[in-house]
XYZ file of C-alpha atoms in Angstrom:
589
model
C -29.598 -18.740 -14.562
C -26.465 -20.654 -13.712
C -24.879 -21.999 -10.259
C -22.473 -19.210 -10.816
C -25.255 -16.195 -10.201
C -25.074 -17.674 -6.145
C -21.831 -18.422 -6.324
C -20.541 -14.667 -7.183
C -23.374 -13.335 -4.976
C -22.369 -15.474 -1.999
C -19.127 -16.115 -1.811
C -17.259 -13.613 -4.368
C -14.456 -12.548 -1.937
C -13.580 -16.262 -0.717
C -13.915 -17.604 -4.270
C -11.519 -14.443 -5.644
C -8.985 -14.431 -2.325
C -8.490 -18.255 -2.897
C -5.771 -20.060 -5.108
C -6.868 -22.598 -7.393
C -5.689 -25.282 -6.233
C -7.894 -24.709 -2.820
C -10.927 -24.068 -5.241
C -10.659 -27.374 -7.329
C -10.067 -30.418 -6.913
C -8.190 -31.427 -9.151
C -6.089 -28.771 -9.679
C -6.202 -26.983 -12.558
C -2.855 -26.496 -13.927
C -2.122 -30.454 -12.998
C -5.300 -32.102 -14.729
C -8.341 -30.042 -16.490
C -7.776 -28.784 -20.080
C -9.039 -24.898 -21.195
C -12.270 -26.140 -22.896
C -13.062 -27.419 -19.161
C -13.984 -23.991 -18.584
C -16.087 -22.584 -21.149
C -18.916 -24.426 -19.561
C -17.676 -24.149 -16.180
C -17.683 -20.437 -15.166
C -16.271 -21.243 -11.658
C -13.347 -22.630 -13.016
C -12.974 -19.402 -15.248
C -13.124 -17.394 -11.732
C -10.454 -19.392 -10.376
C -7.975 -18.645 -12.713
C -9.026 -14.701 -12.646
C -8.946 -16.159 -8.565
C -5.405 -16.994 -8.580
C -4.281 -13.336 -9.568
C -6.278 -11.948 -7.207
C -4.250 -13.933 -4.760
C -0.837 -12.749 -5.434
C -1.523 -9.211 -4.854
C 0.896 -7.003 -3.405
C -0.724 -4.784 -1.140
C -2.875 -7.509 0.469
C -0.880 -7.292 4.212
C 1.630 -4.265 5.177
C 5.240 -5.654 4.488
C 6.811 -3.504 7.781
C 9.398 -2.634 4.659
C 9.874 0.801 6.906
C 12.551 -1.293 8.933
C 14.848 -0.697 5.640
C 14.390 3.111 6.071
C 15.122 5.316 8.467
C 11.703 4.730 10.479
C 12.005 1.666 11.986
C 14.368 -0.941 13.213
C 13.390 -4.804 14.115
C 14.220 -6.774 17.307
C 14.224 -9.916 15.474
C 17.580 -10.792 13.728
C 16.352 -12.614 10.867
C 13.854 -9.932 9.883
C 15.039 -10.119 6.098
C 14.160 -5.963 5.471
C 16.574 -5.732 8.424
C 19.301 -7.475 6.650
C 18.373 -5.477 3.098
C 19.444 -2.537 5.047
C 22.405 -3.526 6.467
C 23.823 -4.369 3.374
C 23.169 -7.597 2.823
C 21.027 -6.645 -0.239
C 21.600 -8.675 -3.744
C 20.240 -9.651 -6.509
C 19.618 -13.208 -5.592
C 18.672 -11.622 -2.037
C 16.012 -9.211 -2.359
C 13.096 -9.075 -0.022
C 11.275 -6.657 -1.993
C 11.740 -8.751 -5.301
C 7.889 -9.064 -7.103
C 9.384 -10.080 -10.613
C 8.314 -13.747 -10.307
C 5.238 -13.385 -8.058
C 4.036 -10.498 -10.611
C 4.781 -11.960 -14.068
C 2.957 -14.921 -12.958
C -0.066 -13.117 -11.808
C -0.117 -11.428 -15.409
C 0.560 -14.781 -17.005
C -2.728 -16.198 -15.300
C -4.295 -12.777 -16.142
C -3.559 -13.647 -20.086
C -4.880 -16.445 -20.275
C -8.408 -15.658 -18.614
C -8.502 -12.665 -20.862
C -7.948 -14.929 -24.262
C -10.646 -17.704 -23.180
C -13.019 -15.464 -21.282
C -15.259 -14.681 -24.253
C -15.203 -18.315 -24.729
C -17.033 -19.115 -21.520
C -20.836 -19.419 -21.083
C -21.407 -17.189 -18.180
C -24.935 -17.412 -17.750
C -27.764 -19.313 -19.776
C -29.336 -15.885 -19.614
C -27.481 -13.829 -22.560
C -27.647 -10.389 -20.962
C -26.567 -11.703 -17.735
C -23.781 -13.779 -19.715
C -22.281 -10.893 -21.933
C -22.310 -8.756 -18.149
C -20.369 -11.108 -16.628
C -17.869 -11.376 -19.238
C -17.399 -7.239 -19.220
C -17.327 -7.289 -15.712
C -14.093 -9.997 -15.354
C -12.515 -8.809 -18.169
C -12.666 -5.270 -16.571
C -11.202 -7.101 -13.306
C -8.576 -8.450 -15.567
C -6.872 -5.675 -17.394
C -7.599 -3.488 -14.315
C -5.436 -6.221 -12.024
C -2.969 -6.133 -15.178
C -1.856 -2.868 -14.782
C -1.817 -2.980 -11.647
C 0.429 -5.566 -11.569
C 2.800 -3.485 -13.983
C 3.074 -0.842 -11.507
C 4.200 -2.998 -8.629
C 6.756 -4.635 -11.224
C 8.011 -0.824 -12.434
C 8.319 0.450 -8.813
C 10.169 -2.671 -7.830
C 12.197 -3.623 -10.937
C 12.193 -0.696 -13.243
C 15.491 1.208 -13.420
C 18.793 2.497 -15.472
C 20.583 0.343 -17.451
C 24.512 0.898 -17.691
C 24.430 1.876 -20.906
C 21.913 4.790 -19.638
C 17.952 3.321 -20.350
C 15.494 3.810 -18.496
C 13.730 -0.042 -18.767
C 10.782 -1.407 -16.785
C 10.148 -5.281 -17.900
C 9.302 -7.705 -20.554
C 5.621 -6.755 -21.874
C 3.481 -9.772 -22.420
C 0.134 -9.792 -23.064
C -0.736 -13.028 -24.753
C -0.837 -16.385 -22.892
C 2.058 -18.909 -22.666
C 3.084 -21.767 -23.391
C 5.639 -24.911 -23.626
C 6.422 -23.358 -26.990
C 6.218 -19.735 -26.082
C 9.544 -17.448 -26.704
C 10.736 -16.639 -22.752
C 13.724 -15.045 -23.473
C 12.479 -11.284 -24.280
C 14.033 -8.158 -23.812
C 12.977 -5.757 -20.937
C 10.619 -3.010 -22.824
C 11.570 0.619 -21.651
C 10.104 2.094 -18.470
C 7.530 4.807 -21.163
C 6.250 1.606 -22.859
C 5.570 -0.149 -19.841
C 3.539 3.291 -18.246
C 1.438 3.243 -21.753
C 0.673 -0.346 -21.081
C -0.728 0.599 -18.003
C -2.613 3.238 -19.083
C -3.982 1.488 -22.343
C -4.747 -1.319 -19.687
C -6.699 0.920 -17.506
C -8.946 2.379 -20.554
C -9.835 -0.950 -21.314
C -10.548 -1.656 -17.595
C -12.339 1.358 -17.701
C -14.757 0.560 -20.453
C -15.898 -2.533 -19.052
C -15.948 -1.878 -15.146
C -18.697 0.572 -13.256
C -16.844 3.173 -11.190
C -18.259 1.530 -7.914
C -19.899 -1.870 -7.106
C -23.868 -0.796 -6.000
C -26.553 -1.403 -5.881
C -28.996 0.054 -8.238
C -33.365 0.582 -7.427
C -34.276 1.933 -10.721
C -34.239 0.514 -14.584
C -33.310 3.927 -15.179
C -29.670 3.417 -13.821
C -29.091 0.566 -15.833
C -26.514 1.686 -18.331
C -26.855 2.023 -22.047
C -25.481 -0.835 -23.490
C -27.259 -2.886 -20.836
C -30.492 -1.506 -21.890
C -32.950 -4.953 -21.455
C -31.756 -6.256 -18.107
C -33.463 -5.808 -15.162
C -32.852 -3.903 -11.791
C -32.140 -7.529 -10.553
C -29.871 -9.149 -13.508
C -28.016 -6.407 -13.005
C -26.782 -6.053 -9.139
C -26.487 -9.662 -9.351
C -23.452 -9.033 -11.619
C -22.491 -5.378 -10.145
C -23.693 -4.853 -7.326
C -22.650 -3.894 -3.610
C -21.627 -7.579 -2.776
C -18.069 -6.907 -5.397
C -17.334 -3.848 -3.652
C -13.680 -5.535 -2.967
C -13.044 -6.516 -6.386
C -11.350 -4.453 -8.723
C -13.703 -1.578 -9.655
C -13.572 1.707 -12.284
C -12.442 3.403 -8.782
C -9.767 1.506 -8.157
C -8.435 1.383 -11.847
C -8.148 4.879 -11.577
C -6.580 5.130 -8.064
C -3.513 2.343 -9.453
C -3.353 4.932 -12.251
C -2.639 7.921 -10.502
C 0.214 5.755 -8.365
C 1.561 5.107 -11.763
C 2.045 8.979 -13.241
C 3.017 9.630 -9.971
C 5.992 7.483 -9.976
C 6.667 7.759 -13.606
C 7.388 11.483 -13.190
C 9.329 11.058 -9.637
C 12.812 12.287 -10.261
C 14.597 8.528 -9.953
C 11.682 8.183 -13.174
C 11.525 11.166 -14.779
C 13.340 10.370 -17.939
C 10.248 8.320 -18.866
C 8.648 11.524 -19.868
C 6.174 11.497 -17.542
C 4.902 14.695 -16.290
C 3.401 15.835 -12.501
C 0.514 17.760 -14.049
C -0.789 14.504 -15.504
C 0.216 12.192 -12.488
C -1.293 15.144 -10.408
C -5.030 15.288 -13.070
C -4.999 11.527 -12.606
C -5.578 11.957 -8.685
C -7.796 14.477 -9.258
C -10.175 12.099 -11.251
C -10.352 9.745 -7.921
C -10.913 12.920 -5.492
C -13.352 14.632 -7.342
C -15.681 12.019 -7.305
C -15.362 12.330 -3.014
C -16.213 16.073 -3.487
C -12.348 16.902 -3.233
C -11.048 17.979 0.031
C -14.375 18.577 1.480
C -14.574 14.524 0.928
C -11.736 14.260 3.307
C -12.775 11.353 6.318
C -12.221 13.520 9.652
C -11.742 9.950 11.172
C -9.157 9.444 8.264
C -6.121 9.597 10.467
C -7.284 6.317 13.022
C -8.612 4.660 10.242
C -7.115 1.271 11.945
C -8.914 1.748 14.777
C -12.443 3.339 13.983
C -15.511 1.900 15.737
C -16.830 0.989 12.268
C -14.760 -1.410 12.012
C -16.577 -3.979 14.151
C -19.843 -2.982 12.244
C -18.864 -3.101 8.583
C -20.821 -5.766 6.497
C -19.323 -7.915 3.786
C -17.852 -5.553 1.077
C -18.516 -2.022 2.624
C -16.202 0.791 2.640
C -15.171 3.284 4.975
C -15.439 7.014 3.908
C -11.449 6.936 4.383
C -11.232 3.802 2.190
C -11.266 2.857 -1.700
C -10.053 -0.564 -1.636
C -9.416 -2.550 1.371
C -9.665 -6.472 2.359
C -11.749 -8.853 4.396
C -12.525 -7.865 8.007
C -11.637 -10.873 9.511
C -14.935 -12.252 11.041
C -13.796 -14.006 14.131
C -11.287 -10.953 14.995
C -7.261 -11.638 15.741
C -4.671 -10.719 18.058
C -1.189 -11.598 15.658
C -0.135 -8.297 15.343
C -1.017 -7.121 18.622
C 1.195 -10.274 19.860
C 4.091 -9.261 17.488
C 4.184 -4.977 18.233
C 2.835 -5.042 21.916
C 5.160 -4.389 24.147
C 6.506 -7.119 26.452
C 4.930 -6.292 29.756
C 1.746 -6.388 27.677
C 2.557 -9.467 26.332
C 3.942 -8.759 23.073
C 7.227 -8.914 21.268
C 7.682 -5.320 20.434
C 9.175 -6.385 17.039
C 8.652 -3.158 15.319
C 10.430 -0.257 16.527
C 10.173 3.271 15.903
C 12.948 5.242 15.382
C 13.939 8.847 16.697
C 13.876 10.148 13.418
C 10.178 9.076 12.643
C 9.668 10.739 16.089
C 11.125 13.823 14.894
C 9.411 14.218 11.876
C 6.288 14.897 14.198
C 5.756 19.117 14.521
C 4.789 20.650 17.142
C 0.905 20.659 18.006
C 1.400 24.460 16.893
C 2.980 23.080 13.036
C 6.039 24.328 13.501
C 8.927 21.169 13.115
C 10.711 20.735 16.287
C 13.302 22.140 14.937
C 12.159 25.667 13.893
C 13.016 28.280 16.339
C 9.402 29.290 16.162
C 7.744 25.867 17.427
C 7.952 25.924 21.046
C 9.805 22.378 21.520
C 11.404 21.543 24.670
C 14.109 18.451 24.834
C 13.611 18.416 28.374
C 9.890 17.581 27.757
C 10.076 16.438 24.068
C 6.816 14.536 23.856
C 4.396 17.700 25.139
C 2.086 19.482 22.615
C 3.232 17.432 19.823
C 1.073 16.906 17.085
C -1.688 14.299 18.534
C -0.711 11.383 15.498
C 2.178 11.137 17.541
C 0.599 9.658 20.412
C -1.698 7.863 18.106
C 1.240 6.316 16.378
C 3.913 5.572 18.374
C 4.507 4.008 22.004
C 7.014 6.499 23.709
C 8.035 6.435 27.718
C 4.916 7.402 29.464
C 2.295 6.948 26.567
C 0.046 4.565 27.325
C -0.697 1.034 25.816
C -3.344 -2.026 26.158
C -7.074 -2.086 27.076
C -6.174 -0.424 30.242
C -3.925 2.012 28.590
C -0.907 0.860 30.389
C 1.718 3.872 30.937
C 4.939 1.742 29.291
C 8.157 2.719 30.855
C 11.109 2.838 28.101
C 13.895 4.181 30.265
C 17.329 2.128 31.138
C 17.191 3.000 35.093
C 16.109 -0.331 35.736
C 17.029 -3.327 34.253
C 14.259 -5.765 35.397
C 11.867 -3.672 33.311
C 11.021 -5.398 30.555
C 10.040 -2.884 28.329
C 13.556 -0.876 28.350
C 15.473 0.285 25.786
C 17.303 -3.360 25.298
C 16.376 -4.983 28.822
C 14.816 -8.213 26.652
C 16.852 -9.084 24.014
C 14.827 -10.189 21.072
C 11.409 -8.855 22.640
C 12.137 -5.099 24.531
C 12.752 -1.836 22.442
C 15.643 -1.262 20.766
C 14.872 2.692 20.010
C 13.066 3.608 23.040
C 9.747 3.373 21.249
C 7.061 0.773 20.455
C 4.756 0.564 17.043
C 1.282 1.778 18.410
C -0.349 2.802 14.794
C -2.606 -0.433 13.113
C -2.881 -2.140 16.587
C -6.322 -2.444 18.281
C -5.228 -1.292 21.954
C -8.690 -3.199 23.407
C -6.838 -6.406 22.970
C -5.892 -8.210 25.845
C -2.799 -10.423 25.052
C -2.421 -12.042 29.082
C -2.922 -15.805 28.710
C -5.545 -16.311 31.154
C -7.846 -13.764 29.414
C -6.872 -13.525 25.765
C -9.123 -11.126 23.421
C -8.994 -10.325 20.075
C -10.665 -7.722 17.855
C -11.405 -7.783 14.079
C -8.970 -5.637 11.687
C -8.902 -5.150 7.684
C -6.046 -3.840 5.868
C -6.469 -0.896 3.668
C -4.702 -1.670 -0.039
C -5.383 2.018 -1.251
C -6.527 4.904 1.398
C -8.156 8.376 -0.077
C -5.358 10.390 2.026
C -2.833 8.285 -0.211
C -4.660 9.652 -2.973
C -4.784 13.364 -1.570
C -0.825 13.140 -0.877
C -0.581 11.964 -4.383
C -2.297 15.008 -5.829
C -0.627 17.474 -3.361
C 2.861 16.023 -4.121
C 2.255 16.413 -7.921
C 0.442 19.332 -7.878
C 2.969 21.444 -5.886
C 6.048 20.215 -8.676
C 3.549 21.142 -11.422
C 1.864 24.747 -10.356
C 3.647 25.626 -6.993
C 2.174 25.025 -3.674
C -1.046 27.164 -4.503
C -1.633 26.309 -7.693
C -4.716 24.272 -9.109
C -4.245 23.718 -12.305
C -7.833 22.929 -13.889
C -8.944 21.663 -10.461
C -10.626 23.275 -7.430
C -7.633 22.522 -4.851
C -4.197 23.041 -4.620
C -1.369 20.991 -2.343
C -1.927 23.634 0.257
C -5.563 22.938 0.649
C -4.935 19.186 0.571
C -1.809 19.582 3.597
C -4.277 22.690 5.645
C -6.908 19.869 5.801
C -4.964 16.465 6.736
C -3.519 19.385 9.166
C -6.993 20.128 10.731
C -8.335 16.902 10.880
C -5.572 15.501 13.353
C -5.738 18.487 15.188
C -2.189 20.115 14.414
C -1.977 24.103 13.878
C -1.277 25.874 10.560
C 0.816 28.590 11.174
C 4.066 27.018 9.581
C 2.091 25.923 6.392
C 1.089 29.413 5.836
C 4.734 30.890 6.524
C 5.614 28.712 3.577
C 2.972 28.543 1.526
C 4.413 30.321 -1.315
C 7.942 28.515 -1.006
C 7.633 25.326 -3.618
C 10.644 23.668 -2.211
C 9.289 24.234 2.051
C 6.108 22.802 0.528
C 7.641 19.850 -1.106
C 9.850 19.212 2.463
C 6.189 19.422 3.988
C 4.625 17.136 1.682
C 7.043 14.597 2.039
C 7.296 14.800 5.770
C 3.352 14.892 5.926
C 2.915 11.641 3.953
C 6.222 10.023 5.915
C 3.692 10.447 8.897
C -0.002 9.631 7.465
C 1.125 6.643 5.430
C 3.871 5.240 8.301
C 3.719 1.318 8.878
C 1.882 1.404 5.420
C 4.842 0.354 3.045
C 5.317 3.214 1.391
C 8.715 4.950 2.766
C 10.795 2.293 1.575
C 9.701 3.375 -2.266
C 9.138 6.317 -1.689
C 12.615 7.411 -0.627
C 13.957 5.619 -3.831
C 11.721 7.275 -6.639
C 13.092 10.657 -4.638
C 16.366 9.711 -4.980
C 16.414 11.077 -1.068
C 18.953 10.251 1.467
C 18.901 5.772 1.940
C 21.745 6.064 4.377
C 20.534 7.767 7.515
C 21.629 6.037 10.697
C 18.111 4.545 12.311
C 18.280 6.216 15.769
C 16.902 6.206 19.384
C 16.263 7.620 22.318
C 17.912 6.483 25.869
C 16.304 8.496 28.715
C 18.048 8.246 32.352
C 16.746 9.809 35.464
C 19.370 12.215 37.048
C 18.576 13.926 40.527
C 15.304 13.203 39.922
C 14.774 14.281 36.414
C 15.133 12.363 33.258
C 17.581 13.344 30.346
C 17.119 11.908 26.827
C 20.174 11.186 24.661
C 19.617 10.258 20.927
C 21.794 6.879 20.372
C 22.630 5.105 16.596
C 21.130 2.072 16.497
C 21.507 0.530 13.103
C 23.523 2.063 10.233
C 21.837 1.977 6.504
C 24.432 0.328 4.076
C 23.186 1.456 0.808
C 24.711 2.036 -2.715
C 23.732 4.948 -5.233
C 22.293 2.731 -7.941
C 20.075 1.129 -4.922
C 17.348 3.874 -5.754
C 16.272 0.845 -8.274
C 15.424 -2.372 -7.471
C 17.453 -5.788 -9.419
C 16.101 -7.931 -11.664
C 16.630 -11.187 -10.023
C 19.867 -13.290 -10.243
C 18.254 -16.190 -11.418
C 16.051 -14.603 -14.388
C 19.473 -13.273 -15.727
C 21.094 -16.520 -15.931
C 18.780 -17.775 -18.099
C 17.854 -15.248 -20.043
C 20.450 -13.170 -21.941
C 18.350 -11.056 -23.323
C 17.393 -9.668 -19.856
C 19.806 -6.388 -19.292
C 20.562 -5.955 -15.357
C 19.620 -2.094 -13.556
C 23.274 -0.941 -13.025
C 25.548 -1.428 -10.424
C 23.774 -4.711 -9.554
């Protein structure tokens, strides 16, 4: 069999997580023709490669600073200017048109050559290969459409509902660029019709297999070992049946979100479509009771190349030598660090009580003289408040303005110190020692797609579709899903069952409950937006004092949100509409 049987087992990940131009020499687009690689299979990988570069989810874009849950200390942070109102159509942080269209562009022409290429001298192991990237291929394609609907799609002023251009065969000097956006409902079938192809061609999970027996049907003549050469355990971070199916539930999801809604879309199917990916976990009972700290889990330092935590279904490399960047960007400054992302009071009040109740129920207990006591426990996994500790020696940090040569007060260090009172704790490994005489580091991963975004998913959907109870054809209802993300962190259920026949309380909880599992994830930012939910809440903070010996806490207004009513959708770039006039802008931009 071919180089490329060692190639894919070895070195898979580097070859996919590469761009071309770092896999070949020369570069492809610059040099080598298409019939270079129908007898070069590596070459075929490194287009599929490039693709698999550009994708979206591969860090955490600390978009929250745009919402109402964070603010930065650095004043060029460009999702601080977005919100201030600085936000344009040739100025758009969170613009994926160009970085999206080209990863489908690369994606069309792999999929028209790739039955082209000789895979393997061994047939079998040839025409399995070939299923297998083409699987990769239209499953990266719709993903790719989602990230380009969620960022781009939007109303027209003449009232449509459009998404962008659909193009599914390769390109070309002569190729017709100026095309018409498609609507929003053709662009959601593509994905789908994408996904069943993916579908067909892809196993549900990278493994590997001990027994003939588990070969699959149409694979019936290869071997145990033809076969986990092409799918087993060493893909398990390539794009998979799982995965498909995950990128297709975030799609009915937002399709039937009310800023969406007019694409036809319905919850009950967004909220079926999760259920496919959580059944196959066992449904709640598959829930990771280490979930919560994913980001921090001992089994981090132990995972080996492609496994995946219970809590994960698609994540990326663990970095092998281990890092400190992130630590040296959140940390505080006594510990080092810049503290660039800060918290605000209102993510600190969407915590409950440890009891359930939200602070600001009658029933939950709170006291503002004491605010941070039997809170729900995320919040001191989460977030860095005065007197929470931080560091591998789990520094108390002191966030008050008594005394001005502390360098972690609210403000004390311009461009470093807090500017809400509160430091980012959540995706930082504490261990890490950032002094420069004894610098450590510790390995991370990011996670692109968590099961619990997958439960909130389902629980979001299926509340709108059968009421917080409801299960539809399934086994679980949102309240099930929002009692067990409840039990696992450790927070009480007593307010969940007050409302648990009150569809509107629910959806309030929902939303609040995946504002606080998915924080410092990038998800707020769209999320508010395909709610059509408040985008101009002041970002606030806390100043605490100490008076006659005891400290008082005033909530301050740090940064105001400038936002417009049509800002619930994204623009289509500036630049894409002055040369194309066949491109029709979302309105108001």
């Amino acid at each position: 069999m071919k180089k490329i049987i060692n190639i894919l087992t070895l070195a898979a990940v580097s070859v996919a997580f590469t761009s071309c131009d770092d896999l070949f020499e020369p570069a492809i687009e610059n040099n080598l023709g298409l019939d270079y690689m129908y007898e070069n299979p590596q070459y075929a990988e490194g287009v599929l490669g490039n693709a698999y570069t550009r994708i979206p989810c591969a860090d955490f874009p600390f978009s929250e600073v745009a919402t109402d849950d964070a603010v930065s200390n650095d004043a060029t942070n460009d999702w601080r200017k977005i919100a201030s109102g600085t936000w344009t159509s040739n100025e758009n942080p969170s613009e994926r048109w160009r970085n999206c269209r080209a990863a489908i562009m690369y994606l069309n022409l792999f999929l028209a050559n790739a039955d082209k290429v000789n895979w393997a001298n061994d047939e079998m192991a040839s025409r399995m290969f070939n299923d297998r990237e083409k699987g990769e291929a239209y499953g990266m394609r719709a993903m790719y459409m989602y990230y380009l609907l969620q960022a781009h799609g939007g109303m027209t002023a003449d009232g449509q509902l459009l998404g962008v251009p659909i193009v599914t065969e390769p390109e070309d000097a002569s190729s017709e660029f100026n095309l018409p956006r498609n609507t929003f409902a053709e662009c959601l079938q593509a994905i789908y019709d994408d996904c069943d192809r993916a579908l067909e061609l892809l196993p549900t999970n990278y493994k590997d297999i001990k027994n003939a027996s588990e070969i699959p049907s149409k694979y019936q003549g290869a071997n145990v070992g033809q076969y986990n050469r092409v799918f087993g355990a060493n893909f398990q971070l390539r794009m998979s049946g799982a995965i498909v199916e995950a990128f297709r539930s975030k799609a009915a999801l937002l399709a039937a979100s009310p800023a969406f809604e007019k694409s036809g879309a319905t919850m009950a199917q967004a909220a079926d479509y999760a259920a496919v990916v959580l059944d196959r976990i066992g449904g709640v009972a598959g829930m990771d009771p280490n979930g919560w700290t994913w980001y921090c889990n001992n089994e981090i330092d132990a995972l080996s190349a492609g496994q995946l935590p219970k809590e994960i279904l698609w994540r990326g490399e663990v970095e092998k030598s281990g890092s400190n960047d992130r630590e040296a960007d959140m940390f505080p400054p006594s510990l080092y660090g810049k503290g660039r992302i800060n918290p605000t009071q209102n993510f600190v009040n969407a915590f409950p009580m440890a009891n359930g109740y939200p602070i600001d129920n009658e029933k939950s207990g709170f006291n503002a003289a004491n605010p941070y006591a039997d809170r729900d426990p995320r919040l001191t996994a989460y977030v860095v408040y005065d007197g929470n500790g931080a560091g591998k020696d789990n520094t108390a940090i002191n966030t008050t303005v008594d005394d001005s040569q502390n360098r972690d007060g609210l403000n004390n260090e311009v461009g470093s110190s807090t500017r809400t009172g509160y430091y980012m704790r959540k995706l930082l490994r504490q261990e890490i020692n950032l002094d420069p005489s004894a610098k450590t580091t510790q390995k991370h991963y990011n996670a692109r797609i968590r099961f619990t975004e997958i439960f909130l998913n389902y629980a979001e959907a299926a509340n709108e579709a059968w009421g917080p109870t409801g299960k539809g054809n399934h086994s679980y209802s949102a309240y099930d899903i929002i009692k067990a993300l409840h039990e696992r962190a450790g927070v009480g259920n007593d307010y969940l069952e007050s409302i648990k026949n009150d569809k509107d309380k629910m959806r309030e909880l929902i939303r609040n409950e995946r504002r606080i599992e998915l924080s410092f994830e990038g998800f707020r930012f769209w999320d508010l937006r395909r709610w059509k939910a408040n985008l101009t809440e002041p970002a606030k903070g806390i100043s605490i004092k100490t008076v006659d010996g005891k400290k008082t806490y005033t909530t301050i207004e740090v940064d105001k949100r400038d936002y417009k009513d049509y800002m619930i959708y994204g623009p289509v770039p500036y630049s894409e509409m002055l040369k194309f006039d066949e491109l029709k802008q979302n309105q108001g931009w």
